[in-house]
Coordinates of C-alpha atoms in Angstrom, one line a residue:
Chain O
M1 CA -14.4 44.1 52.0
A2 CA -11.5 43.6 54.4
E3 CA -9.6 46.4 56.1
Q4 CA -6.7 48.1 54.2
V5 CA -3.4 46.0 54.8
Y6 CA -0.2 47.9 55.4
Y7 CA 3.3 47.2 54.5
E8 CA 4.1 46.9 58.2
D9 CA 1.4 44.4 58.7
V10 CA 3.0 41.9 56.4
T11 CA 6.0 39.6 57.1
E12 CA 7.7 36.9 55.0
E13 CA 5.7 33.7 55.0
S14 CA 2.5 35.8 55.8
E15 CA -0.3 34.0 53.8
L16 CA -2.9 35.8 51.8
P17 CA -6.6 35.2 52.4
P18 CA -7.6 32.4 50.1
L19 CA -10.1 32.7 47.2
T20 CA -12.1 29.8 46.1
K21 CA -13.8 29.3 42.7
Q22 CA -15.8 26.7 41.0
P23 CA -16.1 27.6 37.3
T24 CA -19.0 26.2 35.4
T25 CA -19.1 25.7 31.6
R26 CA -21.5 28.5 31.7
Q27 CA -18.6 30.6 33.4
L28 CA -16.2 29.5 30.7
V29 CA -18.5 30.8 28.0
M30 CA -18.9 34.2 29.8
W31 CA -15.1 34.4 30.0
A32 CA -15.0 33.5 26.3
G33 CA -17.1 36.4 25.6
A34 CA -15.4 38.9 27.9
S35 CA -11.9 37.8 26.8
G36 CA -12.4 37.3 23.1
D37 CA -10.8 33.7 23.6
Y38 CA -13.1 31.6 21.5
Y39 CA -10.7 28.7 21.3
A40 CA -13.2 25.8 21.1
I41 CA -11.3 23.5 23.6
H42 CA -13.0 25.5 26.3
Y43 CA -16.6 24.7 25.2
D44 CA -16.7 22.0 22.6
K45 CA -16.2 18.5 24.2
D46 CA -15.7 16.9 20.7
F47 CA -13.4 19.4 19.6
A48 CA -11.4 19.4 22.7
Q49 CA -11.0 15.4 22.5
S50 CA -9.9 15.9 18.8
K51 CA -7.1 17.9 20.2
G52 CA -6.0 15.1 22.5
L53 CA -7.6 16.5 25.8
P54 CA -9.9 14.4 28.1
G55 CA -12.6 17.1 27.7
V56 CA -13.3 20.9 27.9
I57 CA -10.6 22.6 29.9
V58 CA -10.9 25.8 31.8
H59 CA -9.0 28.8 30.3
G60 CA -5.5 29.5 31.8
Q61 CA -6.1 33.1 31.8
L62 CA -9.4 32.8 33.7
V63 CA -7.5 31.0 36.4
A64 CA -5.0 33.8 36.3
S65 CA -7.7 36.3 36.6
F66 CA -8.7 34.6 39.8
L67 CA -5.0 35.0 41.0
G68 CA -5.5 38.7 40.0
Q69 CA -8.6 38.9 42.3
L70 CA -6.8 37.1 45.1
L71 CA -4.2 40.0 44.9
T72 CA -6.5 42.8 44.6
D73 CA -8.9 41.7 47.1
W74 CA -5.8 41.5 49.5
I75 CA -4.0 44.7 48.7
G76 CA -7.2 46.7 48.9
K77 CA -8.0 50.2 47.5
Q78 CA -4.5 51.8 48.4
G79 CA -2.4 48.8 47.1
K80 CA -1.2 48.6 43.6
L81 CA -0.4 45.3 41.5
I82 CA 2.9 45.8 39.7
K83 CA 3.5 42.5 38.3
L84 CA 1.7 39.2 37.9
A85 CA 3.5 36.2 36.3
C86 CA 2.3 32.7 36.2
S87 CA 2.7 29.4 34.4
Y88 CA 0.1 27.2 33.4
K89 CA 1.3 23.6 34.7
G90 CA -1.8 21.5 34.7
M91 CA -5.4 21.7 33.6
N92 CA -8.7 22.5 35.5
F93 CA -11.8 21.0 34.5
P94 CA -15.2 22.8 34.8
G95 CA -17.0 22.0 38.1
E96 CA -13.9 21.5 39.9
T97 CA -13.0 23.7 42.9
I98 CA -10.1 25.9 42.4
T99 CA -8.4 27.6 45.4
C100 CA -6.1 30.4 44.8
R101 CA -3.6 30.9 47.5
G102 CA -0.5 33.2 48.0
K103 CA 2.4 33.5 50.5
V104 CA 4.7 36.6 50.9
S105 CA 8.4 35.7 50.0
K106 CA 10.1 39.1 50.3
K107 CA 9.4 42.8 51.3
Y108 CA 11.6 45.7 50.2
I109 CA 11.7 49.4 49.4
E110 CA 12.2 50.2 45.6
D111 CA 11.5 53.3 43.7
G112 CA 10.1 55.0 46.9
E113 CA 7.4 52.1 47.1
H114 CA 6.9 49.6 49.7
R115 CA 6.9 46.4 47.7
V116 CA 6.0 42.9 48.6
E117 CA 6.7 39.8 46.6
C118 CA 4.4 36.7 46.7
H119 CA 4.4 33.2 45.4
I120 CA 0.9 32.6 44.3
W121 CA -0.8 29.5 43.0
A122 CA -4.1 27.9 42.3
E123 CA -4.9 24.3 43.4
N124 CA -7.5 21.7 42.6
A125 CA -9.4 19.7 45.2
K126 CA -6.6 17.2 45.1
G127 CA -4.1 19.9 46.2
E128 CA -2.4 19.8 42.8
K129 CA -1.0 23.1 41.8
T130 CA -2.3 23.8 38.3
V131 CA -1.1 27.5 38.0
I132 CA 1.9 28.7 39.8
G133 CA 3.5 32.2 39.7
K134 CA 4.9 35.2 41.4
A135 CA 3.4 38.6 42.0
I136 CA 4.9 42.2 43.1
V137 CA 2.6 44.6 44.8
A138 CA 3.0 47.9 46.5
L139 CA 1.5 48.4 49.8
P140 CA 0.7 51.7 51.7
A141 CA 3.0 52.2 54.6
R142 CA 1.8 53.7 58.0
G143 CA 5.0 55.9 57.8
Chain L
M1 CA 5.9 16.9 13.1
A2 CA 6.6 18.5 9.5
Q3 CA 3.8 21.0 10.2
K4 CA 5.2 22.2 13.6
A5 CA 8.6 22.7 12.2
I6 CA 7.3 25.0 9.4
I7 CA 5.5 27.1 12.0
A8 CA 8.4 27.4 14.3
E9 CA 10.7 28.4 11.3
E10 CA 8.2 31.0 9.9
L11 CA 7.9 32.7 13.5
K12 CA 11.6 32.7 13.9
H13 CA 11.9 34.9 10.8
K14 CA 9.3 37.3 12.6
I15 CA 11.4 37.7 15.8
G16 CA 11.5 41.3 16.8
Q17 CA 9.1 42.5 14.3
E18 CA 6.2 44.5 15.7
W19 CA 2.5 44.3 14.4
L20 CA -0.6 46.3 15.2
L21 CA -3.2 44.3 17.0
G22 CA -5.5 47.2 16.9
E23 CA -6.9 50.4 18.9
F24 CA -9.7 49.8 21.3
E25 CA -11.9 52.2 23.2
I26 CA -12.6 50.8 26.7
E27 CA -16.2 50.8 27.5
K28 CA -17.7 50.5 30.9
G29 CA -19.5 47.3 29.6
M30 CA -16.3 45.6 28.7
V31 CA -15.0 46.0 32.2
Q32 CA -18.4 44.8 33.7
R33 CA -18.4 41.6 31.5
F34 CA -14.8 40.9 32.6
V35 CA -15.7 41.2 36.4
R36 CA -18.8 39.2 36.0
A37 CA -17.0 36.4 34.2
I38 CA -14.6 36.1 37.0
G39 CA -17.2 36.6 39.7
D40 CA -15.4 39.6 41.2
S41 CA -17.9 42.0 42.9
N42 CA -15.5 44.5 44.2
P43 CA -17.1 48.0 43.9
R44 CA -13.8 49.6 42.9
W45 CA -14.2 48.2 39.4
E46 CA -17.3 50.4 38.7
T47 CA -15.0 53.2 37.8
M48 CA -11.8 51.5 36.9
A49 CA -10.7 48.1 35.5
P50 CA -9.0 45.3 37.3
P51 CA -5.3 45.2 36.4
F52 CA -5.6 41.8 34.7
F53 CA -8.4 43.2 32.5
I54 CA -5.8 44.5 30.1
V55 CA -4.8 41.2 28.7
T56 CA -8.3 40.8 27.2
V57 CA -8.0 44.0 25.1
G58 CA -7.4 42.8 21.7
G59 CA -7.6 39.3 22.9
E60 CA -10.0 38.3 20.2
Q61 CA -7.6 39.5 17.4
F62 CA -4.7 37.9 19.1
G63 CA -6.6 34.6 19.6
Q64 CA -7.5 34.6 15.7
Q65 CA -3.9 35.0 14.8
L66 CA -2.8 32.3 17.1
A67 CA -5.4 29.9 15.5
A68 CA -3.9 30.7 12.3
M69 CA -0.3 30.3 13.4
F70 CA -1.1 27.0 15.3
P71 CA -3.7 25.2 13.3
D72 CA -3.0 21.8 15.0
G73 CA -2.8 21.9 18.9
L74 CA -2.3 24.9 21.0
L75 CA -2.1 25.3 24.7
H76 CA -1.0 28.4 26.9
G77 CA 2.2 28.0 28.7
S78 CA 2.6 31.2 30.7
T79 CA 1.7 34.9 31.3
E80 CA 3.8 37.6 32.6
L81 CA 2.0 40.9 33.1
E82 CA 3.7 44.1 34.2
C83 CA 1.2 46.9 35.0
H84 CA 2.3 50.6 34.6
Q85 CA -1.0 52.6 34.4
P86 CA -4.5 52.0 35.6
V87 CA -7.2 51.5 32.8
R88 CA -10.6 53.4 33.0
P89 CA -13.6 53.5 30.7
G90 CA -13.1 56.0 28.0
D91 CA -9.3 55.1 27.5
K92 CA -8.1 54.3 24.1
I93 CA -5.6 51.5 24.1
T94 CA -3.3 50.6 21.2
V95 CA -2.3 47.0 21.3
T96 CA 0.9 45.8 19.5
G97 CA 2.4 42.4 19.3
K98 CA 5.9 41.0 18.7
V99 CA 7.6 37.5 18.7
L100 CA 10.3 37.6 21.3
N101 CA 11.5 33.9 21.0
V102 CA 10.8 30.6 19.6
R103 CA 12.0 27.2 21.0
E104 CA 11.5 23.7 20.1
R105 CA 11.3 20.8 22.7
S106 CA 10.0 17.4 22.6
Q107 CA 8.0 18.0 19.3
M108 CA 6.4 21.1 20.7
A109 CA 7.1 24.7 19.5
F110 CA 7.2 27.2 22.7
V111 CA 6.7 30.8 21.1
T112 CA 6.8 33.9 23.3
F113 CA 5.0 36.9 22.3
E114 CA 5.2 40.4 23.8
I115 CA 2.2 42.5 23.8
T116 CA 2.3 46.1 24.7
Y117 CA -0.6 48.4 25.6
T118 CA -0.5 52.1 25.4
N119 CA -3.1 54.7 26.1
Q120 CA -4.3 57.9 24.2
R121 CA -1.6 59.9 26.1
Q122 CA 1.2 57.6 24.7
E123 CA 1.6 56.2 28.1
L124 CA 2.8 52.7 28.6
V125 CA -0.3 51.0 30.4
A126 CA 1.2 47.4 30.5
R127 CA 3.4 44.8 28.9
C128 CA 2.7 41.2 28.8
Q129 CA 4.6 38.2 27.8
Q130 CA 2.5 35.4 26.6
T131 CA 4.2 31.9 25.9
M132 CA 2.1 29.7 23.6
I133 CA 2.8 25.9 23.1
G134 CA 2.0 24.5 19.6
Y135 CA 1.8 20.8 19.6
Q136 CA 1.2 18.1 17.2
T137 CA -2.2 15.9 17.6
E138 CA -2.4 12.2 16.6
K139 CA -4.2 11.8 13.2

């Protein structure tokens, strides 16, 4: 685990350490079981194609969970995730490399907390942003 | 096209009505299945749930209802999660759903739901807006 990041360490434009994932169809099935999302476009190719899709696609919320991990890995034990919002803009396919990234857009104090707002996104190997969003976290301050 | 219009009309009548998705006791195994599915080995999740875990609570029930509402094509548009309280094994979470709004655009129906999670102490744990997109598939 990385060392605890503090509010003072962060500046606007600071980049979050990226997180890379490569979900397989097996991982999609694990996610289906863990999340209760059994919609068959995520494991049955024929069904996915009958819905007009090129094949099985990765659950949007699995990618959102990767973005959640990007944030919790970064903010450490003393940080707090306040908000995570994301839009599913494109599809990810099993076997593809997905890289989650984030960049600080604002830092401010509110409700007695040292808050940091970040742009977050997931991109495929071609650099296309398939999930984009925004997060607000609170970080500890050195005081 | 006709089917999509009916779904949108039915859901418009439900705007603002709250319904119970269920009450769920959080077990350690549920949290472990979640972190293994993501591949997140942070030792912190041995005693508490990662913040995004909450969206999976009642997820199966919500998914079944969505499948019934959108029998044709369904995609996920967006998720907006606000976290208020951490979740730990042993918590009892009550999940309620509500339709916030329904929009129609380019033969698609965009429906935003608000899912609210409260714990056994009646504390607000999280609130999540989920936008789903119903679309027509070619027959």
